[in-house]
C-alpha positions as a Markdown table, in Angstrom:
| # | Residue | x | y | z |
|---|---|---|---|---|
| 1 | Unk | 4.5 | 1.6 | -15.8 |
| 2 | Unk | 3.7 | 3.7 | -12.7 |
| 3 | Unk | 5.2 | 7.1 | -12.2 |
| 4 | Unk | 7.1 | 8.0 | -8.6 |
| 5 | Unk | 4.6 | 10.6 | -8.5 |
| 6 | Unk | 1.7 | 8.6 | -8.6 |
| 7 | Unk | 3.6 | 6.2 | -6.6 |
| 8 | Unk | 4.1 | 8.9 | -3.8 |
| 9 | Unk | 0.8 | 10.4 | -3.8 |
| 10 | Unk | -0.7 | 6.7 | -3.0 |
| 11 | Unk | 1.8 | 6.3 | -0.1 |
| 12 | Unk | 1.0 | 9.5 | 1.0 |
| 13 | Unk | -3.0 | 8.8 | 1.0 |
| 14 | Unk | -2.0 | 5.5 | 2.7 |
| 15 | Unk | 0.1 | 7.4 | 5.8 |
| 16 | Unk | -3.0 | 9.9 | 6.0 |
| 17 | Unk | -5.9 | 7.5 | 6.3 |
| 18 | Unk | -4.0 | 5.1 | 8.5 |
| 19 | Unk | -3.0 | 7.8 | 11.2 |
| 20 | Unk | -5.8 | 7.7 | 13.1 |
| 21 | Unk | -5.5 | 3.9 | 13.6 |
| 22 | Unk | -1.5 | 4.1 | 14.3 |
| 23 | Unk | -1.9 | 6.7 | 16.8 |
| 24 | Unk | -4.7 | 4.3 | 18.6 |
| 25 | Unk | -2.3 | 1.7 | 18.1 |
| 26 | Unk | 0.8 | 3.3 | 19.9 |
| 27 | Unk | -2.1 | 4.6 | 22.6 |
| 28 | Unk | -3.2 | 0.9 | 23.2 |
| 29 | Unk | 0.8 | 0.1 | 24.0 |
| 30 | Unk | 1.2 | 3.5 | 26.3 |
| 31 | Unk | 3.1 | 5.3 | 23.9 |
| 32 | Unk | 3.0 | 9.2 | 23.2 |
| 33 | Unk | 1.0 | 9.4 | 19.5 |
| 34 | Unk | 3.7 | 11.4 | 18.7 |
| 35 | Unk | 5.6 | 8.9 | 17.9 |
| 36 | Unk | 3.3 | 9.0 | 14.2 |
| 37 | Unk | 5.6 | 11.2 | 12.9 |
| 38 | Unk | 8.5 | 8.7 | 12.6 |
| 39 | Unk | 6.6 | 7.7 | 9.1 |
| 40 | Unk | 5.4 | 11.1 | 8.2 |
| 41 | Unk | 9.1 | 12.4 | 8.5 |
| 42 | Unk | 10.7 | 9.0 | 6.2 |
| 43 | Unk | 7.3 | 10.1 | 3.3 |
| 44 | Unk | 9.1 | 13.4 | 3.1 |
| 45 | Unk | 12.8 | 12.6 | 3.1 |
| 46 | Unk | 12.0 | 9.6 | 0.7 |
| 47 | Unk | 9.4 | 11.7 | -2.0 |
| 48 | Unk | 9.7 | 15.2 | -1.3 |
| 49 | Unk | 13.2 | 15.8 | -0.7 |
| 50 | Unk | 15.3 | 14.2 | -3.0 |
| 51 | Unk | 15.5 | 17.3 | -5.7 |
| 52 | Unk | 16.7 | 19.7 | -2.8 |
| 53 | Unk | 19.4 | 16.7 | -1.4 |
| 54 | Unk | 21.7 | 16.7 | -4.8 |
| 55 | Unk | 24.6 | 19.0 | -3.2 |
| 56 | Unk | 24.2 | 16.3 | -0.6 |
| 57 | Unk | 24.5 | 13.0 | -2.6 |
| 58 | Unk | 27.5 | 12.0 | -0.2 |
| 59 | Unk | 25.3 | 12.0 | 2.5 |
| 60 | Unk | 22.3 | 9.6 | 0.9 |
| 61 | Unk | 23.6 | 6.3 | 2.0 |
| 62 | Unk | 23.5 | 7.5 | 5.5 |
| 63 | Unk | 20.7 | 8.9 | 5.2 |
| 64 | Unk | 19.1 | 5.9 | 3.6 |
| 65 | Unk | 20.3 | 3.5 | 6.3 |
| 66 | Unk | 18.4 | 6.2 | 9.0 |
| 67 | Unk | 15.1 | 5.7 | 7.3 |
| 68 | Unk | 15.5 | 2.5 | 7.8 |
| 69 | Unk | 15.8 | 2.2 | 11.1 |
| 70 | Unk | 13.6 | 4.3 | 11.6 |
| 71 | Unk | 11.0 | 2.1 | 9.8 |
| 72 | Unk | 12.1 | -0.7 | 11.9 |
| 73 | Unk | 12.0 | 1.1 | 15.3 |
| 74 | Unk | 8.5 | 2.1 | 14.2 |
| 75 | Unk | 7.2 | -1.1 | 13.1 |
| 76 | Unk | 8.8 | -2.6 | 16.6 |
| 77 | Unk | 6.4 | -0.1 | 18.6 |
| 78 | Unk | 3.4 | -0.7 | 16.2 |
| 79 | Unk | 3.8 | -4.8 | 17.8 |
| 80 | Unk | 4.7 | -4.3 | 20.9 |
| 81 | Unk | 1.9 | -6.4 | 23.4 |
| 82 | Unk | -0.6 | -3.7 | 24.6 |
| 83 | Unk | -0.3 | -2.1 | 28.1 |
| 84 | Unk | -2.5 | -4.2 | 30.9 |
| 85 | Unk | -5.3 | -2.7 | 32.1 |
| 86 | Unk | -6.4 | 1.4 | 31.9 |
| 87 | Unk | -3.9 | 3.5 | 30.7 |
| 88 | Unk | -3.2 | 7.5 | 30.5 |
| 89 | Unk | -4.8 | 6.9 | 27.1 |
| 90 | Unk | -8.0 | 5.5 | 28.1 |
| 91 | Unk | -9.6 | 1.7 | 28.6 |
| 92 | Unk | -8.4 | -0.8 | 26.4 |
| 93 | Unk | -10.8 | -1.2 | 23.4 |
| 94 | Unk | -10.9 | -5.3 | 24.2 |
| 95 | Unk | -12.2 | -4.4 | 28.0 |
| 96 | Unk | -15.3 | -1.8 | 26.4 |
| 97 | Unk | -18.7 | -3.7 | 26.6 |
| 98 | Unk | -21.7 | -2.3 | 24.6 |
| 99 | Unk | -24.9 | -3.8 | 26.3 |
């Protein structure tokens, strides 16, 4: 059976190998890159946090229903329909032509 810890050091590998692409991602839509940090923050309140939240176990469900809207709000601006034409980001990677 797998351990939480090595369960959490995978999902954390997977957040830090994907960023790059996210943060093109929300570029590509015309959305700050800041915006990355919405997964970064539910990694640490889901796997890092939980031994320092026990005073707080009222809280949890609360808590718990934030992350996930979070996770929905963030997988809503990862499909959004990218922005037409140039944006403040750059070209759009479909309109670059290597010849």
């Amino acid at each position: 059976m797998l351990s939480l810890e090595l369960l959490a050091a995978v999902a954390g590998l997977n957040i830090l190998f994907n960023l790059p692409v996210a943060v093109r991602r929300l570029h590509d839509s015309n959305l700050s890159g800041k915006f990355i940090l919405i997964p970064i923050l539910i990694f640490i309140v889901t796997f890092l946090v939980p031994e320092a939240m026990a005073p707080y176990l009222d809280y949890l469900g609360m808590v718990s229903s934030l992350m996930d809207l979070l996770s929905i709000l963030f997988l809503s601006m990862m499909l959004l329909k990218s922005s037409p034409g140039p944006n403040e980001y750059g070209v759009l990677p479909q309109k670059i032509t290597v010849s």
